[in-house]
GROMACS .gro file of N, CA, C and O in nm:
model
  532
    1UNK      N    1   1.070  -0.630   2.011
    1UNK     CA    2   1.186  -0.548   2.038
    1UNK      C    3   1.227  -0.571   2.183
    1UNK      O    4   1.155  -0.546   2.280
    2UNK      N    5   1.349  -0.622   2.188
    2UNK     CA    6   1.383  -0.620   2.357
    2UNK      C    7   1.416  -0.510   2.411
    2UNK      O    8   1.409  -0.416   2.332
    3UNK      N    9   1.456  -0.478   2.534
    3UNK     CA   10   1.358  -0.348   2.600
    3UNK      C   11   1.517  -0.269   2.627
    3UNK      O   12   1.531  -0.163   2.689
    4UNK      N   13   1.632  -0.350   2.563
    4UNK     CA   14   1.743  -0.262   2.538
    4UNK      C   15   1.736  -0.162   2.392
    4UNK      O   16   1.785  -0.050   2.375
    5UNK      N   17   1.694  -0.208   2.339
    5UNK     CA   18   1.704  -0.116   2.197
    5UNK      C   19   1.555  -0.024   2.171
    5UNK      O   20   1.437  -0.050   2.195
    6UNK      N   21   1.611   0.070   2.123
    6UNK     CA   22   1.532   0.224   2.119
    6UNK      C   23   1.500   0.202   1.978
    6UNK      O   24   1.569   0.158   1.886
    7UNK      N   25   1.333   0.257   1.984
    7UNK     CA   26   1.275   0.267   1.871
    7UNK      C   27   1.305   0.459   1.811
    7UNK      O   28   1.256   0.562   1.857
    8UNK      N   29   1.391   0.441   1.711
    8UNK     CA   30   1.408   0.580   1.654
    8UNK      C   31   1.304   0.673   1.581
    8UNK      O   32   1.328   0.794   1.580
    9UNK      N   33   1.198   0.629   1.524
    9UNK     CA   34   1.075   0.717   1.471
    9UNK      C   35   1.006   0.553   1.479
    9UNK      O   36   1.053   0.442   1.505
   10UNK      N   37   0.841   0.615   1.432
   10UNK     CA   38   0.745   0.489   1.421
   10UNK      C   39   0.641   0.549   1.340
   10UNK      O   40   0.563   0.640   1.369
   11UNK      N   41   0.658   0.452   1.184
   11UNK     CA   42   0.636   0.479   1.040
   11UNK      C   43   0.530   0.376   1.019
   11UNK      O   44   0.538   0.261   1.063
   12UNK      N   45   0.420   0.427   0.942
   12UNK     CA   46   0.323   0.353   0.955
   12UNK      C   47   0.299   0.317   0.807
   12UNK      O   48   0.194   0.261   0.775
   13UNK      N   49   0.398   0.348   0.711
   13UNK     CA   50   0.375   0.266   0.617
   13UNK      C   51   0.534   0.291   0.547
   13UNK      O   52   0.625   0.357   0.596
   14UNK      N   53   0.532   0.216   0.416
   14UNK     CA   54   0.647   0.206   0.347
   14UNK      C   55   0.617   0.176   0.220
   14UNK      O   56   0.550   0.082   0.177
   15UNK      N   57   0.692   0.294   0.141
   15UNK     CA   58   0.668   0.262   0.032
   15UNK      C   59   0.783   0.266  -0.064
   15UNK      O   60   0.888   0.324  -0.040
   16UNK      N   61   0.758   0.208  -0.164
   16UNK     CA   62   0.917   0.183  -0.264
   16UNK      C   63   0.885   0.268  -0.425
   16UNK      O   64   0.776   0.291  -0.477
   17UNK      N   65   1.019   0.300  -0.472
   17UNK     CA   66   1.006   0.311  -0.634
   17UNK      C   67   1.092   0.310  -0.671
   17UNK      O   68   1.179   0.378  -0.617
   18UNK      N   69   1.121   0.242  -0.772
   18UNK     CA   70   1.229   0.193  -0.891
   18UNK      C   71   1.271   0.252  -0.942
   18UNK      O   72   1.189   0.343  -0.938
   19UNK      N   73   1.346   0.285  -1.000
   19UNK     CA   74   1.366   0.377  -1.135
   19UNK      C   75   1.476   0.246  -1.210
   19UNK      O   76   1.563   0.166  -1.176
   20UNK      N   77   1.394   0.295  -1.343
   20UNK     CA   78   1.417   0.196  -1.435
   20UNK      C   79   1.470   0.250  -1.563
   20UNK      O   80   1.486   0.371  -1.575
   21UNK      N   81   1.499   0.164  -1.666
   21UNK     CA   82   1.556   0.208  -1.752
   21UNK      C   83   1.450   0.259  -1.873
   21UNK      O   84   1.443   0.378  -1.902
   22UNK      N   85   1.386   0.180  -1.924
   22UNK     CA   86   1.275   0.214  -1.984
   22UNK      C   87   1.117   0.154  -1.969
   22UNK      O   88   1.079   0.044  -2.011
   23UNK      N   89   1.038   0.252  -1.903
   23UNK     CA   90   0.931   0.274  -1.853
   23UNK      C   91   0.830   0.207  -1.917
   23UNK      O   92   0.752   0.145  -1.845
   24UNK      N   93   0.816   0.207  -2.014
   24UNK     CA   94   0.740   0.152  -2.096
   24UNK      C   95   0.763  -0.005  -2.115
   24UNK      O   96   0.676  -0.073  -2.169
   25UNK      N   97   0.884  -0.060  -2.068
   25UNK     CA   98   0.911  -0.226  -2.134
   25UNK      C   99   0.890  -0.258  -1.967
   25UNK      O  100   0.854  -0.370  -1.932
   26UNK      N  101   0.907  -0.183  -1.896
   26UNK     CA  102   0.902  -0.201  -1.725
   26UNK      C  103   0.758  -0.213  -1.724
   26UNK      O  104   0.716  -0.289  -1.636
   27UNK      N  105   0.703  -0.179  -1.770
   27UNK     CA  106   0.518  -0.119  -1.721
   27UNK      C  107   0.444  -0.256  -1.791
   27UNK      O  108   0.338  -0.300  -1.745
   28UNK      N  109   0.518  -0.321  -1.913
   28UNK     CA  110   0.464  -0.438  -2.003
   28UNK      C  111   0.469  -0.542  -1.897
   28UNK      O  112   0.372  -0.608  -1.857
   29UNK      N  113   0.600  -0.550  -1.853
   29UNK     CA  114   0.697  -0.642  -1.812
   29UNK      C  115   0.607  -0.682  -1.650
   29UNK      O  116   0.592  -0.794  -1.602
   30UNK      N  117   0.573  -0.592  -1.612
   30UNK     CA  118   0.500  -0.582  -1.451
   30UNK      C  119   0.364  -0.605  -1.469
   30UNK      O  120   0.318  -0.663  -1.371
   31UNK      N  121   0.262  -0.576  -1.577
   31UNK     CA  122   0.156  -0.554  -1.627
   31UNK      C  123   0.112  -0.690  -1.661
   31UNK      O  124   0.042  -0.764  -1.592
   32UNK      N  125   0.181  -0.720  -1.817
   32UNK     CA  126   0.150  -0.783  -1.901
   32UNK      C  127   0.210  -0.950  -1.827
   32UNK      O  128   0.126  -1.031  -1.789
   33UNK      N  129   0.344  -0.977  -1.817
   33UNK     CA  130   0.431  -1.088  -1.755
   33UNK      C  131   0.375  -1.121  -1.607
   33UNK      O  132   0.346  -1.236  -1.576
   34UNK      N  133   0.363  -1.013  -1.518
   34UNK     CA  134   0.361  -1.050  -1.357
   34UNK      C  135   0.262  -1.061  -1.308
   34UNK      O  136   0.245  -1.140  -1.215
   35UNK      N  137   0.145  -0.968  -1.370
   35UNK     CA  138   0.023  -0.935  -1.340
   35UNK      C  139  -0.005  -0.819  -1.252
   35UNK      O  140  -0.111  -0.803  -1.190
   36UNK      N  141   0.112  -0.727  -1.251
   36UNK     CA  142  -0.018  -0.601  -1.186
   36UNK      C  143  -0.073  -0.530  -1.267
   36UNK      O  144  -0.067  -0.540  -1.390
   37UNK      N  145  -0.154  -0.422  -1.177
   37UNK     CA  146  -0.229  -0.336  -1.251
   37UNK      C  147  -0.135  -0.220  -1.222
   37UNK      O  148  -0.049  -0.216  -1.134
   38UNK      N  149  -0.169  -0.116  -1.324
   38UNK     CA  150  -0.094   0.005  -1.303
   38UNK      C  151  -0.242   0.084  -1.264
   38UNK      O  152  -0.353   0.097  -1.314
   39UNK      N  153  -0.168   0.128  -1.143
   39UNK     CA  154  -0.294   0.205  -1.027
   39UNK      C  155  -0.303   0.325  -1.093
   39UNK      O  156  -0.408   0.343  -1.154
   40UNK      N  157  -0.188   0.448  -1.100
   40UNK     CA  158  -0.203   0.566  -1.130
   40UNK      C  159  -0.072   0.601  -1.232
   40UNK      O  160   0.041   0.554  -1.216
   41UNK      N  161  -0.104   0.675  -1.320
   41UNK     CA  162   0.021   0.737  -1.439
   41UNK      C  163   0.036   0.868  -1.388
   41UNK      O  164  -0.049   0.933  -1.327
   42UNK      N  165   0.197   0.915  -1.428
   42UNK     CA  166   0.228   1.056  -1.364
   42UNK      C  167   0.303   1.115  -1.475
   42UNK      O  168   0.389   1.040  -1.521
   43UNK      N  169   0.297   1.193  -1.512
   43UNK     CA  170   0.319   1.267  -1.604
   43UNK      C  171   0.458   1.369  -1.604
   43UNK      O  172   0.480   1.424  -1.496
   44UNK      N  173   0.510   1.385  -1.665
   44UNK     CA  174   0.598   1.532  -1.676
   44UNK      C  175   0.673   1.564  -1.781
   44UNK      O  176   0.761   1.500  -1.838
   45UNK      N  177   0.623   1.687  -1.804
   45UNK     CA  178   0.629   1.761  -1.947
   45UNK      C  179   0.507   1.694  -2.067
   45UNK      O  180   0.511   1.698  -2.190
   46UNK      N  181   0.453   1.663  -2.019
   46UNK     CA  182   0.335   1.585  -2.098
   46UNK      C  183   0.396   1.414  -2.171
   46UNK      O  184   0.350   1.368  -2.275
   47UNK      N  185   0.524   1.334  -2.074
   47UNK     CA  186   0.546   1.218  -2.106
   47UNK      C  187   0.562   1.135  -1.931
   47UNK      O  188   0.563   1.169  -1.812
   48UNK      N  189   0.571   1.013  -2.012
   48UNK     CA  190   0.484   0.920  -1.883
   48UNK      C  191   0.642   0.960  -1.782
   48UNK      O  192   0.737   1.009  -1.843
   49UNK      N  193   0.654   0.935  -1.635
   49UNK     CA  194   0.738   0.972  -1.596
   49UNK      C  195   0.751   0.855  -1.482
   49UNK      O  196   0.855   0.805  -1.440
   50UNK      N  197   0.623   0.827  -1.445
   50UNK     CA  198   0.627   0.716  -1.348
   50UNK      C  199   0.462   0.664  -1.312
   50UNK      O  200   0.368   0.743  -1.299
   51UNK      N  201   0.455   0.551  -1.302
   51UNK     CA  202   0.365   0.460  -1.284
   51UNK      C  203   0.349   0.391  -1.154
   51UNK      O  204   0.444   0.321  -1.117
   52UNK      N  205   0.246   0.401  -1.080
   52UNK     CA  206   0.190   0.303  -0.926
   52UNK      C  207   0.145   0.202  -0.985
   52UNK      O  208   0.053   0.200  -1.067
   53UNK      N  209   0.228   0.084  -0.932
   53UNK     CA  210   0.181  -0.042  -0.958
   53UNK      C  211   0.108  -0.081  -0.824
   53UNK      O  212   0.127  -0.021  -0.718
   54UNK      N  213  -0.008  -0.227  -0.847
   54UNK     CA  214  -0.090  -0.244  -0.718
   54UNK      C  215  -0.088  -0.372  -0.766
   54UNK      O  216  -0.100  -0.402  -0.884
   55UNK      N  217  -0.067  -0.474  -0.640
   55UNK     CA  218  -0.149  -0.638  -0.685
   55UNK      C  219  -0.187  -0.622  -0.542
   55UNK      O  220  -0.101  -0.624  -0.454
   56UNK      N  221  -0.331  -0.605  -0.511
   56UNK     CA  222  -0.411  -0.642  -0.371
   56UNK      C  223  -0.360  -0.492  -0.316
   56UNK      O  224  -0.327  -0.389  -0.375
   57UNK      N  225  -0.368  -0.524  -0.191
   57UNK     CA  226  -0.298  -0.410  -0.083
   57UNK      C  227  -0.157  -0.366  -0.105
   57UNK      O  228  -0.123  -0.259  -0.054
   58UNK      N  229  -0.076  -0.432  -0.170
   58UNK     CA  230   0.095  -0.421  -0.232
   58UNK      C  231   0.077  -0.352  -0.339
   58UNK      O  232  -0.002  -0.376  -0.430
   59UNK      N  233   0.164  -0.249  -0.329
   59UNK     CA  234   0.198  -0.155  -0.419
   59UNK      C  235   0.343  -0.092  -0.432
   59UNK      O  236   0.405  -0.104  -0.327
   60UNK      N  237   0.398  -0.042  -0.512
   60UNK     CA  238   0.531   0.019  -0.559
   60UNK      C  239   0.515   0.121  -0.657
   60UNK      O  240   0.413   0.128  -0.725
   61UNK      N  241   0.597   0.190  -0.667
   61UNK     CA  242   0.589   0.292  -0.822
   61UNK      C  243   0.741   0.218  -0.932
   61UNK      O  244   0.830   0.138  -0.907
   62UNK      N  245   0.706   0.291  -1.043
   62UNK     CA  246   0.862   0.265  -1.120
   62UNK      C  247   0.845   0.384  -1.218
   62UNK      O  248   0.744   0.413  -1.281
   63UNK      N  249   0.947   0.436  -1.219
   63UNK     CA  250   1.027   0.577  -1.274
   63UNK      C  251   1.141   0.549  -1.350
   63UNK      O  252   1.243   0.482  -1.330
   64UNK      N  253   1.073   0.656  -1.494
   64UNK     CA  254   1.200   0.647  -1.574
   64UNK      C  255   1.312   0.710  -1.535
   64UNK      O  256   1.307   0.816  -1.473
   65UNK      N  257   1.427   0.649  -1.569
   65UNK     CA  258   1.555   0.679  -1.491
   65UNK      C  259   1.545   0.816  -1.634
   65UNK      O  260   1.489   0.810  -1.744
   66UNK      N  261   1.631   0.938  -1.565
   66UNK     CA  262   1.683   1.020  -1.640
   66UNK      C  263   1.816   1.070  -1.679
   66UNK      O  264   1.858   1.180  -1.715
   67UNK      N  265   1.887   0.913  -1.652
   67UNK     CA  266   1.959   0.954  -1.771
   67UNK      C  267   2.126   0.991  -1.695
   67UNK      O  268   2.237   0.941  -1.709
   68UNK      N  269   2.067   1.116  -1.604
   68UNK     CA  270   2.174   1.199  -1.560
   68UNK      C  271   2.290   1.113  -1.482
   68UNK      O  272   2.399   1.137  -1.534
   69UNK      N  273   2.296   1.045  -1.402
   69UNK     CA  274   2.395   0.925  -1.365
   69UNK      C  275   2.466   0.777  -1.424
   69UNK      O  276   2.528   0.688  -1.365
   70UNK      N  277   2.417   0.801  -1.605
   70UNK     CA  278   2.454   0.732  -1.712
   70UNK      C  279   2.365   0.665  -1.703
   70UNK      O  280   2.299   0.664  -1.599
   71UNK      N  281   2.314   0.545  -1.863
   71UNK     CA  282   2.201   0.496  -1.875
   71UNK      C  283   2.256   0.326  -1.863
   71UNK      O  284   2.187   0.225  -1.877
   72UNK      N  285   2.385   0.335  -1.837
   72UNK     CA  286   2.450   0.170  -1.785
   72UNK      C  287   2.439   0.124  -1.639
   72UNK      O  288   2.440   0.008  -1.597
   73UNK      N  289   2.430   0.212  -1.586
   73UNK     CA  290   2.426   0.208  -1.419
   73UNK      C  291   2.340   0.097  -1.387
   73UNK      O  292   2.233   0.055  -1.428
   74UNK      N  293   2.443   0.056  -1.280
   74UNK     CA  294   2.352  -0.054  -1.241
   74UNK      C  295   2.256  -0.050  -1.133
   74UNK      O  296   2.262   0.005  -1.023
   75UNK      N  297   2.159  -0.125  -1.192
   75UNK     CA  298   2.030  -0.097  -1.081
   75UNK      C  299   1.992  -0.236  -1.011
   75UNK      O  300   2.057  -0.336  -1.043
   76UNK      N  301   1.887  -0.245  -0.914
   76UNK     CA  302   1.836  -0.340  -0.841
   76UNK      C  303   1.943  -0.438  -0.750
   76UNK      O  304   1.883  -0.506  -0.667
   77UNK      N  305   2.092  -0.456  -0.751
   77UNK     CA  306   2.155  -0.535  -0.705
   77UNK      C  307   2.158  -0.519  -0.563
   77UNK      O  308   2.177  -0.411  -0.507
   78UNK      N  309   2.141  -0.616  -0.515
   78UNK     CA  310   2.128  -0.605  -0.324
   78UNK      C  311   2.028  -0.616  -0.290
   78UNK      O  312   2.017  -0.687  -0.190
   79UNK      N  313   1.896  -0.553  -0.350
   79UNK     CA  314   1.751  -0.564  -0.334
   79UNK      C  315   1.621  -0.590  -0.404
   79UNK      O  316   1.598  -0.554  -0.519
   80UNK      N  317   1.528  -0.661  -0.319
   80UNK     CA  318   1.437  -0.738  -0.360
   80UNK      C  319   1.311  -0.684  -0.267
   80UNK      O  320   1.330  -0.629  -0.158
   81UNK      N  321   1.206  -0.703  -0.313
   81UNK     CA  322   1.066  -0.662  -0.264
   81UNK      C  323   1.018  -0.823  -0.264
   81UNK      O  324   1.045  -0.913  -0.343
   82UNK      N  325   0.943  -0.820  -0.152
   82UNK     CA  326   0.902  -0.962  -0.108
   82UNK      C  327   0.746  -0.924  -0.103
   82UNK      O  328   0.714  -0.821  -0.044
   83UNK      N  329   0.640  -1.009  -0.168
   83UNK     CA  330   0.504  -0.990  -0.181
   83UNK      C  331   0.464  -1.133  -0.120
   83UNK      O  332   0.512  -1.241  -0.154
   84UNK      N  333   0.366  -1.111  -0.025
   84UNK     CA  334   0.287  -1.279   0.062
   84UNK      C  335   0.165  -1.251  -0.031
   84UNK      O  336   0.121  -1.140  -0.060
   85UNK      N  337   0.133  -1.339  -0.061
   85UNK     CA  338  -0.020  -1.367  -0.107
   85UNK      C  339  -0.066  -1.479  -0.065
   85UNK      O  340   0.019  -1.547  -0.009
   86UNK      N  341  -0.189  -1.534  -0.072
   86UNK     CA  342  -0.259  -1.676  -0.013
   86UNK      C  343  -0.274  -1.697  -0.205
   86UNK      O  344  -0.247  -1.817  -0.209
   87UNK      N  345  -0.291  -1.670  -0.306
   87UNK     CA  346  -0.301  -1.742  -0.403
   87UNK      C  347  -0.206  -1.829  -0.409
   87UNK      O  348  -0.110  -1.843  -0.332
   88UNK      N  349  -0.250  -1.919  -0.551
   88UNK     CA  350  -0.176  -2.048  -0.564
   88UNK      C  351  -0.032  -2.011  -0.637
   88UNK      O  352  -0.007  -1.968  -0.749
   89UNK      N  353   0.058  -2.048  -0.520
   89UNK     CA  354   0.201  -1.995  -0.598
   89UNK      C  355   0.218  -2.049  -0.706
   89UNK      O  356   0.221  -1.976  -0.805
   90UNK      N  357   0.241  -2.250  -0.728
   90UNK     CA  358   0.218  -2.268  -0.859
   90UNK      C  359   0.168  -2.201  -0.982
   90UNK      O  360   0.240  -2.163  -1.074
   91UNK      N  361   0.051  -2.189  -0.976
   91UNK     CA  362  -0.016  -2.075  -1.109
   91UNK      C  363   0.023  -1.974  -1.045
   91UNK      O  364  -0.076  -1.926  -0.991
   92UNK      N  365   0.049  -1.957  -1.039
   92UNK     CA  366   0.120  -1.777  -1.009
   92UNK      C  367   0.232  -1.799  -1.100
   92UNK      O  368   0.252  -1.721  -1.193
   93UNK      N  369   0.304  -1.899  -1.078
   93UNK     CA  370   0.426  -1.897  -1.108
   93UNK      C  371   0.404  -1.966  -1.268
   93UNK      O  372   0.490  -1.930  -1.348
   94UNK      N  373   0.303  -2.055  -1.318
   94UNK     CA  374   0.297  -2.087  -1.398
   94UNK      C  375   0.283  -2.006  -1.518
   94UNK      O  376   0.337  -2.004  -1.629
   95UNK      N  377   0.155  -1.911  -1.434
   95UNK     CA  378   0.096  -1.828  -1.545
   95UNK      C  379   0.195  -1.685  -1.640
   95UNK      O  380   0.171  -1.629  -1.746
   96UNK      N  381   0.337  -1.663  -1.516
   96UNK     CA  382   0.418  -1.612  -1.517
   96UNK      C  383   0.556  -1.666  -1.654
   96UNK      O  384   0.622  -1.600  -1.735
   97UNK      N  385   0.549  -1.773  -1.631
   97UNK     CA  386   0.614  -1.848  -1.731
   97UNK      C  387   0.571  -1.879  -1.852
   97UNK      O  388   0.643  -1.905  -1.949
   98UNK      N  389   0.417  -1.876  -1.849
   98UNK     CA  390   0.315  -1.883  -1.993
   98UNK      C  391   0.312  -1.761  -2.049
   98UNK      O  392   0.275  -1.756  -2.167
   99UNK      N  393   0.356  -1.611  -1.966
   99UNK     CA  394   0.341  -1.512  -2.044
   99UNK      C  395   0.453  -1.412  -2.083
   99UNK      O  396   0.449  -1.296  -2.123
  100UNK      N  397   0.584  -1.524  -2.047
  100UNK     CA  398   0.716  -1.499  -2.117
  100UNK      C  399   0.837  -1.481  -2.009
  100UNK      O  400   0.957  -1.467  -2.035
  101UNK      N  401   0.775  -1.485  -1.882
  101UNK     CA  402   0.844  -1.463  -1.744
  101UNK      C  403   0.938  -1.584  -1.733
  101UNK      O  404   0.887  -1.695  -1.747
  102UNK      N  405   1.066  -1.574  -1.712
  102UNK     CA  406   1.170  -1.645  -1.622
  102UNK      C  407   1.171  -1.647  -1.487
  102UNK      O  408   1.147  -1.540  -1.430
  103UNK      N  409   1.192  -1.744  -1.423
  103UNK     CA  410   1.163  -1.728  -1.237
  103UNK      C  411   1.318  -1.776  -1.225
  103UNK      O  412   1.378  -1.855  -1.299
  104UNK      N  413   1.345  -1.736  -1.160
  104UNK     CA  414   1.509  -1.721  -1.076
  104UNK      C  415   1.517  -1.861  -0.994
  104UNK      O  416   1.608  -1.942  -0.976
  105UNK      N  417   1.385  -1.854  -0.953
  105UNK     CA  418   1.393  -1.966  -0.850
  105UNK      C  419   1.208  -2.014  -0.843
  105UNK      O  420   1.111  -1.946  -0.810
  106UNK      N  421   1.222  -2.184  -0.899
  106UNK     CA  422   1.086  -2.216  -0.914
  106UNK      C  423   1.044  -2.190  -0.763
  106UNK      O  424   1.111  -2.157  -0.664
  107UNK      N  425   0.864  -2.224  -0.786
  107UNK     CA  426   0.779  -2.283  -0.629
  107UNK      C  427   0.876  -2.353  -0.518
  107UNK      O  428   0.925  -2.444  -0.586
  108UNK      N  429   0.909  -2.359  -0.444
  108UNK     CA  430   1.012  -2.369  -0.352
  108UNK      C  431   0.965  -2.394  -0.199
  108UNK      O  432   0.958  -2.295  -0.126
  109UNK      N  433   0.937  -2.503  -0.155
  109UNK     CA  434   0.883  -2.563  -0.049
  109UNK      C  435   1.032  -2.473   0.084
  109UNK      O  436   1.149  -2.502   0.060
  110UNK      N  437   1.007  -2.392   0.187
  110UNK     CA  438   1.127  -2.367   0.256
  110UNK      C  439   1.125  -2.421   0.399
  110UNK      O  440   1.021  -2.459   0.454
  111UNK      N  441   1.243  -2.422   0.455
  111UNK     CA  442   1.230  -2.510   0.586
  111UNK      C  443   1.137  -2.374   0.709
  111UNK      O  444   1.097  -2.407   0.821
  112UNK      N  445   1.123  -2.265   0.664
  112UNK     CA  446   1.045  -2.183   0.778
  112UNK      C  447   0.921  -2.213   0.734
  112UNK      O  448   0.860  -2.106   0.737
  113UNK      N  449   0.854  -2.292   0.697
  113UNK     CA  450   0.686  -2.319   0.636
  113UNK      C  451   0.661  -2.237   0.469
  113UNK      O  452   0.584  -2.287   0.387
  114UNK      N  453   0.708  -2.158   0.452
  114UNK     CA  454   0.664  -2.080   0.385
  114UNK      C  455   0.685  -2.152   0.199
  114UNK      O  456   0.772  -2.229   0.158
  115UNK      N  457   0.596  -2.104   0.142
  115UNK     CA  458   0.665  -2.167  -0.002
  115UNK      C  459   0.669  -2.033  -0.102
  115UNK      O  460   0.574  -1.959  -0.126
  116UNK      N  461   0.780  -2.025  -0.146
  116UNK     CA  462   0.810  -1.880  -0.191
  116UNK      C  463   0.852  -1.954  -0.385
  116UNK      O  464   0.892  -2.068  -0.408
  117UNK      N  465   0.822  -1.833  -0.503
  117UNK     CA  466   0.968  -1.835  -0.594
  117UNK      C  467   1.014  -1.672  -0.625
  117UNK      O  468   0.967  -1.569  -0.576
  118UNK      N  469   1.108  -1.687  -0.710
  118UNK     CA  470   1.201  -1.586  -0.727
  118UNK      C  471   1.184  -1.533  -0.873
  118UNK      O  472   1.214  -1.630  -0.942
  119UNK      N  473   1.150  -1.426  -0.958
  119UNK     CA  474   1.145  -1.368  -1.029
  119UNK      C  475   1.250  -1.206  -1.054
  119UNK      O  476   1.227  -1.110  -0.981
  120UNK      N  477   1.339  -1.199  -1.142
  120UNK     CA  478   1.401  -1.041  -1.181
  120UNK      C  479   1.352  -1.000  -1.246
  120UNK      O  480   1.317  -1.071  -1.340
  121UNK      N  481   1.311  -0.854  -1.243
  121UNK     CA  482   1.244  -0.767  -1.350
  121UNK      C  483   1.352  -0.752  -1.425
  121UNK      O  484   1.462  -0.805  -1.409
  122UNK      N  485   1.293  -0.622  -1.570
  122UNK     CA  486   1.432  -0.584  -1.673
  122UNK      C  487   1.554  -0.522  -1.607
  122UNK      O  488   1.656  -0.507  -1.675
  123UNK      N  489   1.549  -0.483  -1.471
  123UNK     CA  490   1.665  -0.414  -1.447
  123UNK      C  491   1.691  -0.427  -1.314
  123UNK      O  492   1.707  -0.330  -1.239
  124UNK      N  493   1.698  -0.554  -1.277
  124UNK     CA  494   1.768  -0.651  -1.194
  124UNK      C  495   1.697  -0.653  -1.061
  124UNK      O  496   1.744  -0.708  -0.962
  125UNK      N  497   1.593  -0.598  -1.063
  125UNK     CA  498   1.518  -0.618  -0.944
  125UNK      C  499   1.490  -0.716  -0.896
  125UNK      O  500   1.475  -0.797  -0.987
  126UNK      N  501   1.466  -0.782  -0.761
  126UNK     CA  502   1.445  -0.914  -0.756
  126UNK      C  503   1.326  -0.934  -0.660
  126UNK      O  504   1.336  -0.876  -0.552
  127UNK      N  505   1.193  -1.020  -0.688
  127UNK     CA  506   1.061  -1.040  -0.676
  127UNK      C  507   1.080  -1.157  -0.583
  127UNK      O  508   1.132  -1.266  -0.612
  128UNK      N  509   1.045  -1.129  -0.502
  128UNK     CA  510   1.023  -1.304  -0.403
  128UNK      C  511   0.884  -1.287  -0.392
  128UNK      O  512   0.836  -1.184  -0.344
  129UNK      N  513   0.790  -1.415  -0.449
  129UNK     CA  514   0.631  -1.404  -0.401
  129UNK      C  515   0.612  -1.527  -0.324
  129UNK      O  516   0.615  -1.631  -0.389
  130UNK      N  517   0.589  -1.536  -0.176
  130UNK     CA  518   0.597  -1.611  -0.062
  130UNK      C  519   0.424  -1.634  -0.020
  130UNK      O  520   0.347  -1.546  -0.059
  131UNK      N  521   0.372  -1.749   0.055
  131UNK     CA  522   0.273  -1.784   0.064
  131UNK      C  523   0.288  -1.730   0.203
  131UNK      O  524   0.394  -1.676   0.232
  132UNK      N  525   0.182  -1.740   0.301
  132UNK     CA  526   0.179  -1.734   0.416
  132UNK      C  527   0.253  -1.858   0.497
  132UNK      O  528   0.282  -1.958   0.431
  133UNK      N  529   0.286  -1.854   0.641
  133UNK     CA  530   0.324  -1.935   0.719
  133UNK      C  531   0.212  -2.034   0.744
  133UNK      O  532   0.229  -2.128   0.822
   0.00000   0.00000   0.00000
């Protein structure tokens, strides 16, 4: 930070959640296709309401949308969650494609060092999984 610009609060973590259209094809789709685990289930009224996803130290939630702002609305456009891992992006990306996954954008050598690809969930979210520098 150069020593003109003011730090406004200082947040020591960040966390995200989705809301999706249906919870259950989201939870397959992240689970079963991408490979996370679903960390914790949350409940309300005794039906699933939202799910913590985890791969390593990275985590997110995803929530069923309710409805109330129409069930066409569009979601995810503009934003993407970016995950670094040291695994092998190839099989990452392979194993992703063997278990029904489309990638937006294959393994991808980039001119900042990094080798990233691109994956959308069901409701337009967009996945960048990037290697280290």
């Amino acid at each position: 930070m150069s020593s003109n610009e003011t730090e406004s609060f200082r947040a020591s973590a960040l966390s995200v959640a989705l809301t999706v259209k249906d919870l259950a094809a989201s939870l397959a789709w992240y689970q079963d296709v991408v490979g996370f685990a679903a960390a914790e289930r949350h409940d309300r009224d005794g039906k699933l309401a939202a799910v913590a996803m985890r791969a390593g130290d990275a985590g997110f939630m995803i929530n069923q949308d309710d409805g109330q702002k129409g069930w066409d609305r569009v979601k995810g456009q503009g934003f993407a969650m970016m995950f670094t891992t040291s695994d092998d992006l190839d099989a990452l990306a392979a194993g992703i494609k063997q278990r029904g996954g489309t990638l937006e954008m294959e393994p991808t050598d980039m001119p900042w060092g990094a080798k990233i690809f691109v994956l959308i969930d069901p409701d337009g979210y967009k996945l960048v999984v990037s290697s280290p520098r």
